[in-house]
mmCIF file of C-alpha atoms in Angstrom:
data_model
loop_
_atom_site.group_PDB
_atom_site.id
_atom_site.type_symbol
_atom_site.label_atom_id
_atom_site.label_comp_id
_atom_site.label_asym_id
_atom_site.label_seq_id
_atom_site.Cartn_x
_atom_site.Cartn_y
_atom_site.Cartn_z
ATOM 1 C CA MET A 1 -214.634 -68.653 -11.093
ATOM 2 C CA ARG A 2 -211.552 -69.039 -13.135
ATOM 3 C CA GLY A 3 -210.388 -67.419 -16.233
ATOM 4 C CA LEU A 4 -209.640 -69.193 -19.577
ATOM 5 C CA ILE A 5 -207.543 -67.557 -22.406
ATOM 6 C CA LEU A 6 -206.983 -69.370 -25.730
ATOM 7 C CA SER A 7 -203.763 -68.914 -27.249
ATOM 8 C CA GLY A 8 -203.086 -71.930 -29.579
ATOM 9 C CA GLY A 9 -203.789 -70.521 -32.766
ATOM 10 C CA ARG A 10 -201.266 -70.311 -35.489
ATOM 11 C CA GLY A 11 -201.977 -66.850 -37.034
ATOM 12 C CA THR A 12 -201.814 -67.205 -40.420
ATOM 13 C CA ARG A 13 -203.519 -64.271 -41.225
ATOM 14 C CA LEU A 14 -200.615 -62.257 -39.737
ATOM 15 C CA ARG A 15 -197.518 -64.142 -41.607
ATOM 16 C CA PRO A 16 -194.852 -63.782 -42.179
ATOM 17 C CA ILE A 17 -194.773 -61.867 -38.660
ATOM 18 C CA THR A 18 -196.251 -65.179 -36.945
ATOM 19 C CA PHE A 19 -193.537 -67.500 -38.415
ATOM 20 C CA THR A 20 -191.531 -66.441 -35.734
ATOM 21 C CA SER A 21 -193.713 -65.004 -33.008
ATOM 22 C CA ALA A 22 -197.082 -65.882 -31.777
ATOM 23 C CA LYS A 23 -200.018 -63.506 -32.720
ATOM 24 C CA GLN A 24 -201.037 -63.059 -29.264
ATOM 25 C CA LEU A 25 -197.638 -61.502 -28.339
ATOM 26 C CA VAL A 26 -197.521 -59.027 -31.273
ATOM 27 C CA PRO A 27 -197.551 -55.686 -29.222
ATOM 28 C CA VAL A 28 -200.404 -53.099 -29.463
ATOM 29 C CA ALA A 29 -198.968 -49.630 -28.171
ATOM 30 C CA ASN A 30 -195.852 -52.148 -27.112
ATOM 31 C CA LYS A 31 -197.851 -54.404 -25.041
ATOM 32 C CA PRO A 32 -198.389 -57.415 -26.212
ATOM 33 C CA ILE A 33 -202.335 -58.371 -27.067
ATOM 34 C CA LEU A 34 -202.229 -61.347 -24.690
ATOM 35 C CA PHE A 35 -201.121 -59.135 -21.578
ATOM 36 C CA TYR A 36 -204.418 -56.910 -21.929
ATOM 37 C CA GLY A 37 -206.557 -60.085 -21.754
ATOM 38 C CA ILE A 38 -204.588 -61.175 -18.365
ATOM 39 C CA GLU A 39 -205.198 -57.730 -16.753
ATOM 40 C CA ALA A 40 -208.683 -57.860 -17.886
ATOM 41 C CA LEU A 41 -209.100 -60.880 -16.049
ATOM 42 C CA ALA A 42 -207.203 -60.037 -13.146
ATOM 43 C CA ALA A 43 -209.130 -56.726 -12.882
ATOM 44 C CA SER A 44 -212.402 -58.690 -12.322
ATOM 45 C CA GLY A 45 -210.972 -60.758 -9.464
ATOM 46 C CA LEU A 46 -209.919 -64.258 -11.099
ATOM 47 C CA ASP A 47 -206.851 -65.112 -9.803
ATOM 48 C CA GLU A 48 -206.780 -68.513 -11.489
ATOM 49 C CA ILE A 49 -206.162 -68.304 -15.441
ATOM 50 C CA GLY A 50 -205.574 -71.514 -17.758
ATOM 51 C CA ILE A 51 -203.755 -70.326 -21.169
ATOM 52 C CA VAL A 52 -204.253 -72.939 -24.205
ATOM 53 C CA VAL A 53 -201.306 -72.901 -26.057
ATOM 54 C CA GLY A 54 -200.387 -74.704 -29.205
ATOM 55 C CA ASP A 55 -196.906 -74.606 -31.376
ATOM 56 C CA THR A 56 -195.706 -71.539 -29.864
ATOM 57 C CA HIS A 57 -196.147 -72.630 -26.041
ATOM 58 C CA GLN A 58 -192.494 -71.662 -25.016
ATOM 59 C CA GLU A 59 -192.549 -68.215 -26.242
ATOM 60 C CA ILE A 60 -196.028 -67.606 -24.527
ATOM 61 C CA ARG A 61 -194.179 -69.569 -21.329
ATOM 62 C CA GLU A 62 -191.391 -67.270 -21.539
ATOM 63 C CA ALA A 63 -193.589 -63.910 -21.928
ATOM 64 C CA VAL A 64 -196.238 -64.684 -19.241
ATOM 65 C CA GLY A 65 -193.928 -66.838 -16.769
ATOM 66 C CA ASP A 66 -196.348 -67.612 -13.778
ATOM 67 C CA GLY A 67 -198.525 -64.694 -13.842
ATOM 68 C CA SER A 68 -197.289 -63.530 -10.859
ATOM 69 C CA ARG A 69 -196.580 -59.891 -12.208
ATOM 70 C CA TRP A 70 -200.699 -59.661 -12.264
ATOM 71 C CA GLY A 71 -201.403 -60.845 -9.071
ATOM 72 C CA VAL A 72 -202.462 -64.521 -10.646
ATOM 73 C CA ARG A 73 -201.560 -68.080 -10.954
ATOM 74 C CA VAL A 74 -201.086 -69.364 -14.714
ATOM 75 C CA THR A 75 -201.785 -72.994 -15.614
ATOM 76 C CA TYR A 76 -200.637 -73.902 -19.424
ATOM 77 C CA ILE A 77 -203.052 -76.372 -20.901
ATOM 78 C CA PRO A 78 -201.430 -77.900 -24.293
ATOM 79 C CA GLN A 79 -203.875 -78.432 -27.199
ATOM 80 C CA ALA A 80 -202.698 -80.624 -29.695
ATOM 81 C CA ALA A 81 -203.956 -79.062 -32.736
ATOM 82 C CA PRO A 82 -206.191 -75.810 -33.169
ATOM 83 C CA LEU A 83 -209.419 -77.741 -33.346
ATOM 84 C CA GLY A 84 -212.111 -75.137 -32.807
ATOM 85 C CA LEU A 85 -213.116 -73.427 -29.498
ATOM 86 C CA ALA A 86 -215.295 -75.617 -28.430
ATOM 87 C CA HIS A 87 -212.166 -78.590 -28.467
ATOM 88 C CA ALA A 88 -210.146 -75.967 -26.378
ATOM 89 C CA VAL A 89 -212.973 -75.836 -23.929
ATOM 90 C CA LEU A 90 -213.010 -79.691 -23.618
ATOM 91 C CA THR A 91 -209.043 -79.525 -23.635
ATOM 92 C CA ALA A 92 -209.377 -77.293 -20.724
ATOM 93 C CA GLU A 93 -212.040 -78.890 -18.729
ATOM 94 C CA PRO A 94 -209.599 -80.914 -16.111
ATOM 95 C CA PHE A 95 -208.356 -77.522 -14.957
ATOM 96 C CA LEU A 96 -211.884 -75.733 -14.896
ATOM 97 C CA GLY A 97 -213.479 -78.780 -13.457
ATOM 98 C CA ASP A 98 -217.273 -77.635 -12.259
ATOM 99 C CA GLU A 99 -216.526 -74.135 -11.631
ATOM 100 C CA PRO A 100 -217.974 -71.308 -13.926
ATOM 101 C CA PHE A 101 -215.365 -69.635 -15.887
ATOM 102 C CA VAL A 102 -214.630 -66.629 -18.300
ATOM 103 C CA MET A 103 -213.349 -67.702 -22.047
ATOM 104 C CA TYR A 104 -211.335 -65.070 -23.471
ATOM 105 C CA LEU A 105 -209.530 -65.253 -27.050
ATOM 106 C CA GLY A 106 -206.017 -64.110 -26.818
ATOM 107 C CA ASP A 107 -206.168 -61.912 -29.759
ATOM 108 C CA ASN A 108 -209.186 -59.663 -28.992
ATOM 109 C CA LEU A 109 -209.578 -56.701 -27.293
ATOM 110 C CA ILE A 110 -212.456 -54.522 -26.045
ATOM 111 C CA ARG A 111 -212.902 -51.218 -24.564
ATOM 112 C CA GLU A 112 -215.611 -51.879 -22.172
ATOM 113 C CA SER A 113 -214.887 -53.320 -18.404
ATOM 114 C CA LEU A 114 -215.088 -56.715 -18.143
ATOM 115 C CA ALA A 115 -215.433 -56.285 -14.105
ATOM 116 C CA PRO A 116 -219.281 -55.466 -13.910
ATOM 117 C CA LEU A 117 -219.909 -58.141 -16.625
ATOM 118 C CA VAL A 118 -218.590 -61.091 -14.448
ATOM 119 C CA ALA A 119 -219.767 -59.642 -11.332
ATOM 120 C CA ARG A 120 -223.211 -59.685 -13.101
ATOM 121 C CA PHE A 121 -222.674 -63.345 -14.036
ATOM 122 C CA ARG A 122 -221.410 -64.461 -10.750
ATOM 123 C CA ALA A 123 -224.382 -62.831 -9.159
ATOM 124 C CA GLU A 124 -227.081 -63.976 -11.251
ATOM 125 C CA ARG A 125 -225.690 -67.393 -12.380
ATOM 126 C CA PRO A 126 -227.022 -67.967 -15.885
ATOM 127 C CA ASN A 127 -225.809 -71.055 -17.873
ATOM 128 C CA ALA A 128 -224.154 -68.658 -20.294
ATOM 129 C CA GLN A 129 -223.325 -64.932 -20.852
ATOM 130 C CA ILE A 130 -221.974 -63.864 -24.735
ATOM 131 C CA LEU A 131 -220.543 -60.806 -25.545
ATOM 132 C CA LEU A 132 -222.018 -59.283 -28.924
ATOM 133 C CA ALA A 133 -221.139 -56.229 -30.889
ATOM 134 C CA LYS A 134 -222.593 -54.675 -34.206
ATOM 135 C CA VAL A 135 -220.653 -54.813 -37.063
ATOM 136 C CA PRO A 136 -220.689 -54.055 -40.704
ATOM 137 C CA ASN A 137 -219.286 -57.249 -41.843
ATOM 138 C CA PRO A 138 -221.149 -60.138 -39.673
ATOM 139 C CA GLN A 139 -220.435 -62.833 -42.362
ATOM 140 C CA GLU A 140 -217.159 -62.741 -41.148
ATOM 141 C CA PHE A 141 -218.249 -63.803 -37.537
ATOM 142 C CA GLY A 142 -220.445 -66.102 -35.586
ATOM 143 C CA VAL A 143 -223.671 -64.151 -35.423
ATOM 144 C CA ALA A 144 -226.442 -63.915 -32.873
ATOM 145 C CA GLU A 145 -230.323 -63.817 -33.489
ATOM 146 C CA LEU A 146 -232.082 -61.937 -30.704
ATOM 147 C CA ARG A 147 -235.840 -62.496 -29.834
ATOM 148 C CA ASP A 148 -237.405 -60.287 -27.292
ATOM 149 C CA GLY A 149 -233.838 -59.553 -25.728
ATOM 150 C CA LYS A 150 -232.816 -63.251 -25.635
ATOM 151 C CA VAL A 151 -230.704 -65.361 -27.993
ATOM 152 C CA ALA A 152 -232.679 -67.601 -30.394
ATOM 153 C CA ARG A 153 -229.868 -68.663 -32.555
ATOM 154 C CA LEU A 154 -226.501 -68.392 -33.169
ATOM 155 C CA VAL A 155 -224.629 -69.203 -36.770
ATOM 156 C CA GLU A 156 -221.164 -69.291 -37.434
ATOM 157 C CA LYS A 157 -220.086 -67.157 -40.379
ATOM 158 C CA PRO A 158 -223.355 -67.191 -42.375
ATOM 159 C CA LYS A 159 -223.648 -66.049 -45.917
ATOM 160 C CA THR A 160 -226.810 -64.730 -45.014
ATOM 161 C CA PRO A 161 -226.251 -63.132 -41.454
ATOM 162 C CA PRO A 162 -229.575 -63.208 -39.168
ATOM 163 C CA SER A 163 -228.621 -59.773 -37.840
ATOM 164 C CA ASP A 164 -225.510 -57.668 -37.616
ATOM 165 C CA LEU A 165 -224.682 -58.861 -34.045
ATOM 166 C CA ALA A 166 -221.177 -60.503 -33.919
ATOM 167 C CA LEU A 167 -220.090 -62.823 -31.152
ATOM 168 C CA VAL A 168 -217.212 -60.907 -29.340
ATOM 169 C CA GLY A 169 -214.052 -63.465 -28.329
ATOM 170 C CA ILE A 170 -215.267 -63.076 -24.629
ATOM 171 C CA TYR A 171 -217.913 -65.812 -23.371
ATOM 172 C CA MET A 172 -218.943 -66.729 -19.594
ATOM 173 C CA PHE A 173 -219.793 -70.435 -18.897
ATOM 174 C CA ASP A 174 -220.656 -72.939 -16.307
ATOM 175 C CA HIS A 175 -220.185 -76.478 -16.367
ATOM 176 C CA HIS A 176 -223.044 -77.124 -18.908
ATOM 177 C CA ILE A 177 -220.978 -76.310 -21.662
ATOM 178 C CA PHE A 178 -218.812 -79.390 -21.263
ATOM 179 C CA ALA A 179 -221.755 -81.516 -22.470
ATOM 180 C CA ALA A 180 -222.973 -79.338 -25.240
ATOM 181 C CA ALA A 181 -219.329 -79.653 -26.448
ATOM 182 C CA ARG A 182 -219.202 -82.899 -26.650
ATOM 183 C CA ALA A 183 -222.615 -83.626 -28.203
ATOM 184 C CA ILE A 184 -221.616 -81.923 -31.226
ATOM 185 C CA ARG A 185 -219.711 -82.682 -34.546
ATOM 186 C CA PRO A 186 -216.909 -80.922 -36.553
ATOM 187 C CA SER A 187 -218.160 -78.249 -38.926
ATOM 188 C CA TRP A 188 -217.186 -78.110 -42.576
ATOM 189 C CA ARG A 189 -213.809 -76.455 -41.218
ATOM 190 C CA GLY A 190 -213.108 -79.631 -39.411
ATOM 191 C CA GLU A 191 -213.531 -77.617 -35.790
ATOM 192 C CA LEU A 192 -215.741 -78.008 -33.055
ATOM 193 C CA GLU A 193 -217.697 -74.749 -33.245
ATOM 194 C CA ILE A 194 -218.623 -72.816 -29.918
ATOM 195 C CA THR A 195 -221.343 -71.415 -31.595
ATOM 196 C CA ASP A 196 -222.607 -74.812 -32.079
ATOM 197 C CA ALA A 197 -222.149 -75.941 -28.504
ATOM 198 C CA ILE A 198 -223.908 -72.689 -27.483
ATOM 199 C CA GLN A 199 -226.882 -73.422 -29.572
ATOM 200 C CA GLY A 200 -227.046 -76.801 -27.771
ATOM 201 C CA LEU A 201 -227.267 -74.814 -24.249
ATOM 202 C CA ILE A 202 -230.282 -72.775 -25.952
ATOM 203 C CA ASP A 203 -231.667 -75.981 -27.665
ATOM 204 C CA ALA A 204 -231.793 -77.370 -24.320
ATOM 205 C CA GLY A 205 -233.488 -74.623 -22.550
ATOM 206 C CA LEU A 206 -230.487 -73.455 -20.723
ATOM 207 C CA SER A 207 -230.096 -69.675 -20.102
ATOM 208 C CA VAL A 208 -227.911 -67.886 -22.522
ATOM 209 C CA ARG A 209 -227.641 -64.428 -21.557
ATOM 210 C CA PRO A 210 -226.726 -61.629 -24.408
ATOM 211 C CA HIS A 211 -224.750 -58.479 -23.642
ATOM 212 C CA VAL A 212 -224.081 -55.721 -26.402
ATOM 213 C CA ILE A 213 -220.969 -54.109 -25.524
ATOM 214 C CA GLU A 214 -220.596 -50.231 -25.761
ATOM 215 C CA GLY A 215 -217.436 -48.976 -27.497
ATOM 216 C CA TRP A 216 -215.030 -50.615 -29.612
ATOM 217 C CA TRP A 217 -214.087 -54.300 -30.149
ATOM 218 C CA LYS A 218 -211.124 -55.675 -32.260
ATOM 219 C CA ASP A 219 -210.362 -59.177 -33.374
ATOM 220 C CA THR A 220 -206.457 -58.478 -34.294
ATOM 221 C CA GLY A 221 -206.501 -61.272 -36.618
ATOM 222 C CA LYS A 222 -205.340 -59.316 -39.611
ATOM 223 C CA LEU A 223 -202.887 -56.270 -40.345
ATOM 224 C CA GLU A 224 -205.328 -53.836 -40.547
ATOM 225 C CA ASP A 225 -207.091 -54.889 -37.572
ATOM 226 C CA MET A 226 -203.775 -54.836 -35.715
ATOM 227 C CA LEU A 227 -203.172 -51.571 -36.880
ATOM 228 C CA GLU A 228 -206.787 -50.268 -35.777
ATOM 229 C CA ALA A 229 -206.452 -51.438 -32.411
ATOM 230 C CA ASN A 230 -202.920 -49.925 -32.168
ATOM 231 C CA ARG A 231 -204.874 -46.812 -33.145
ATOM 232 C CA LEU A 232 -207.457 -47.042 -30.622
ATOM 233 C CA VAL A 233 -205.429 -47.919 -27.812
ATOM 234 C CA LEU A 234 -202.927 -45.150 -28.272
ATOM 235 C CA ASP A 235 -205.706 -42.436 -28.548
ATOM 236 C CA GLY A 236 -206.558 -43.424 -24.741
ATOM 237 C CA LEU A 237 -202.897 -42.985 -23.693
ATOM 238 C CA ASP A 238 -201.757 -40.131 -21.404
ATOM 239 C CA ALA A 239 -198.683 -38.337 -22.295
ATOM 240 C CA ARG A 240 -195.674 -39.098 -20.522
ATOM 241 C CA CYS A 241 -191.747 -38.371 -21.194
ATOM 242 C CA GLU A 242 -189.300 -40.481 -19.260
ATOM 243 C CA GLY A 243 -186.526 -40.197 -21.977
ATOM 244 C CA ARG A 244 -184.174 -37.342 -23.375
ATOM 245 C CA ILE A 245 -186.054 -34.774 -25.983
ATOM 246 C CA GLU A 246 -183.470 -32.326 -28.094
ATOM 247 C CA ALA A 247 -184.090 -29.720 -30.216
ATOM 248 C CA SER A 248 -187.581 -31.546 -31.133
ATOM 249 C CA GLU A 249 -191.063 -31.019 -31.425
ATOM 250 C CA ILE A 250 -193.613 -32.988 -29.627
ATOM 251 C CA LEU A 251 -197.089 -32.622 -30.410
ATOM 252 C CA GLY A 252 -200.242 -34.396 -28.627
ATOM 253 C CA LYS A 253 -200.455 -37.609 -26.492
ATOM 254 C CA VAL A 254 -196.901 -38.802 -26.512
ATOM 255 C CA VAL A 255 -195.186 -41.300 -24.514
ATOM 256 C CA VAL A 256 -191.458 -41.375 -24.283
ATOM 257 C CA GLU A 257 -190.197 -44.234 -22.437
ATOM 258 C CA ALA A 258 -186.990 -44.333 -20.264
ATOM 259 C CA ASP A 259 -183.724 -44.152 -21.947
ATOM 260 C CA ALA A 260 -185.437 -42.979 -25.356
ATOM 261 C CA THR A 261 -183.832 -40.088 -27.220
ATOM 262 C CA ILE A 262 -185.758 -37.775 -29.262
ATOM 263 C CA VAL A 263 -183.343 -35.540 -31.437
ATOM 264 C CA ARG A 264 -184.179 -32.713 -34.198
ATOM 265 C CA SER A 265 -187.645 -34.355 -34.880
ATOM 266 C CA VAL A 266 -190.817 -34.174 -35.136
ATOM 267 C CA VAL A 267 -193.437 -36.274 -33.062
ATOM 268 C CA ARG A 268 -197.252 -35.979 -33.669
ATOM 269 C CA GLY A 269 -199.196 -38.224 -31.043
ATOM 270 C CA PRO A 270 -200.577 -40.291 -30.403
ATOM 271 C CA ALA A 271 -197.574 -42.219 -30.278
ATOM 272 C CA ILE A 272 -195.377 -44.405 -28.031
ATOM 273 C CA ILE A 273 -191.539 -44.351 -28.464
ATOM 274 C CA GLY A 274 -190.069 -47.390 -26.555
ATOM 275 C CA ARG A 275 -187.236 -47.696 -23.949
ATOM 276 C CA GLY A 276 -183.968 -47.170 -25.311
ATOM 277 C CA SER A 277 -185.214 -46.109 -29.053
ATOM 278 C CA HIS A 278 -183.463 -43.339 -30.905
ATOM 279 C CA VAL A 279 -185.378 -40.853 -33.230
ATOM 280 C CA GLU A 280 -182.921 -38.413 -34.982
ATOM 281 C CA ASP A 281 -184.173 -35.880 -37.655
ATOM 282 C CA ALA A 282 -187.216 -37.966 -38.359
ATOM 283 C CA TYR A 283 -190.589 -37.520 -38.286
ATOM 284 C CA VAL A 284 -193.144 -39.934 -36.425
ATOM 285 C CA GLY A 285 -196.617 -39.286 -37.077
ATOM 286 C CA PRO A 286 -199.722 -40.224 -34.970
ATOM 287 C CA PHE A 287 -200.672 -43.801 -34.180
ATOM 288 C CA THR A 288 -197.546 -45.064 -34.344
ATOM 289 C CA SER A 289 -196.003 -47.323 -31.866
ATOM 290 C CA ILE A 290 -191.946 -47.567 -31.670
ATOM 291 C CA GLY A 291 -190.902 -50.263 -29.584
ATOM 292 C CA ASP A 292 -187.659 -50.602 -27.371
ATOM 293 C CA GLY A 293 -184.444 -50.115 -29.196
ATOM 294 C CA VAL A 294 -185.579 -49.083 -32.510
ATOM 295 C CA THR A 295 -183.380 -46.535 -34.616
ATOM 296 C CA ILE A 296 -185.452 -43.982 -36.871
ATOM 297 C CA ARG A 297 -182.951 -41.742 -38.313
ATOM 298 C CA ALA A 298 -183.643 -39.416 -41.285
ATOM 299 C CA SER A 299 -186.990 -41.050 -42.372
ATOM 300 C CA GLU A 300 -190.751 -40.690 -41.802
ATOM 301 C CA VAL A 301 -192.969 -43.310 -40.237
ATOM 302 C CA GLU A 302 -196.828 -43.070 -39.646
ATOM 303 C CA HIS A 303 -199.682 -45.089 -38.799
ATOM 304 C CA SER A 304 -197.399 -48.120 -38.156
ATOM 305 C CA ILE A 305 -196.176 -50.750 -35.294
ATOM 306 C CA ILE A 306 -192.382 -50.974 -35.221
ATOM 307 C CA LEU A 307 -191.396 -53.792 -33.395
ATOM 308 C CA GLU A 308 -188.111 -54.167 -30.853
ATOM 309 C CA GLY A 309 -184.644 -53.806 -32.224
ATOM 310 C CA SER A 310 -185.455 -52.291 -35.795
ATOM 311 C CA SER A 311 -184.214 -49.714 -37.652
ATOM 312 C CA ILE A 312 -185.300 -47.467 -40.355
ATOM 313 C CA VAL A 313 -182.386 -45.360 -41.793
ATOM 314 C CA ASP A 314 -182.592 -42.786 -44.574
ATOM 315 C CA VAL A 315 -185.666 -43.761 -46.411
ATOM 316 C CA GLY A 316 -186.580 -41.253 -48.885
ATOM 317 C CA GLY A 317 -190.556 -41.625 -48.639
ATOM 318 C CA ARG A 318 -192.677 -42.168 -45.201
ATOM 319 C CA ILE A 319 -193.345 -45.662 -44.059
ATOM 320 C CA GLU A 320 -196.980 -45.758 -43.494
ATOM 321 C CA SER A 321 -199.765 -48.381 -42.367
ATOM 322 C CA SER A 322 -196.720 -51.091 -41.565
ATOM 323 C CA LEU A 323 -195.783 -53.672 -39.301
ATOM 324 C CA LEU A 324 -192.274 -54.347 -38.947
ATOM 325 C CA GLY A 325 -191.326 -57.659 -37.006
ATOM 326 C CA LYS A 326 -188.471 -58.028 -34.610
ATOM 327 C CA ASN A 327 -184.658 -56.551 -35.620
ATOM 328 C CA VAL A 328 -185.964 -55.651 -39.214
ATOM 329 C CA SER A 329 -183.581 -53.214 -41.087
ATOM 330 C CA VAL A 330 -185.032 -50.831 -43.501
ATOM 331 C CA TYR A 331 -182.351 -48.413 -45.320
ATOM 332 C CA ARG A 332 -181.303 -46.726 -48.253
ATOM 333 C CA VAL A 333 -177.995 -47.518 -50.059
ATOM 334 C CA ALA A 334 -176.463 -44.638 -52.160
ATOM 335 C CA VAL A 335 -175.338 -46.899 -55.234
ATOM 336 C CA LYS A 336 -175.555 -47.015 -58.935
ATOM 337 C CA PRO A 337 -177.640 -48.285 -60.568
ATOM 338 C CA ARG A 338 -180.707 -47.748 -58.547
ATOM 339 C CA ALA A 339 -182.289 -51.263 -57.571
ATOM 340 C CA TYR A 340 -184.131 -52.594 -54.662
ATOM 341 C CA ASN A 341 -182.386 -55.228 -52.599
ATOM 342 C CA LEU A 342 -184.997 -57.302 -50.821
ATOM 343 C CA MET A 343 -185.072 -60.241 -48.501
ATOM 344 C CA LEU A 344 -188.414 -61.352 -47.691
ATOM 345 C CA GLY A 345 -189.772 -64.421 -45.957
ATOM 346 C CA ASP A 346 -192.902 -66.377 -47.173
ATOM 347 C CA ARG A 347 -195.795 -64.407 -47.606
ATOM 348 C CA SER A 348 -194.240 -61.163 -47.046
ATOM 349 C CA GLN A 349 -196.042 -58.066 -48.661
ATOM 350 C CA VAL A 350 -194.114 -55.166 -49.749
ATOM 351 C CA GLY A 351 -195.597 -52.012 -51.383
ATOM 352 C CA LEU A 352 -193.092 -49.842 -53.814
ATOM 353 C CA GLN A 353 -194.054 -46.702 -55.439
#
């Protein structure tokens, strides 16, 4: 059995961050989202993993390498354009062959362990197994309608959802999915939808098993979902200190990585302070991830993700519910007249008060 991770999307909803970085490499609790998927597949006993890549293929290759750090072998599968999940499956057919496989969307996170579900799929061999989660906004997802515990119908982003069960971005298939994907036509979005291919399996009388997951699931395509995923993962960390703390108050579950320093500051967990970062005369509030080599001085940050190499210095107010990219500088300038001096890329967002 093989693993397939889809990492070819452009991440338009996370711009401007994704103008210069693959969305699957944006960190949650200081770990790229993509790595959680690789870890889940490796823990399920899958040692052959294909990663479908697009425009950001070079960055993903450099971050993941050959997979040996997870004890797996990674094969990169170029996709000419993001033309839908079923198109990605067809693109990966030469790699997958006739073996059953797990398909994992590279920007998804779930709390539930994948290993028991993979073991059950291997043992009982249905033609497909789909993961579902109850959501308050099913019209934004692919939705499943169940009858007598079986999948009766799938609909992609319906205006009137038949249920509140959304398709989680993790699927298990045997070789029948390839014929089903070849039989469908592009949707109104111009994409080959995986929901249509799975519906083809159902209409052909093949076995499509549902599993409603326990615990949380996050599709991290938007800022608010990224921050929520960061909150959920941080909440599961255990406190650890490998750095240096001076005259500071550390409250709750806080991870301080090697060579990080915290001086005359308050850090309230759950939070993580990355390797080589410096926090001085500052407040770091709950659900905050501070990346490697970040400087926070005379400022306050809470419920945010700050990527590596950035600095926040002498900011008067509190930075909250924010995502700062790599090597970003936020600072106060003591000059008159008072003004905001900004250099922002396309589709940036700034809230001023």
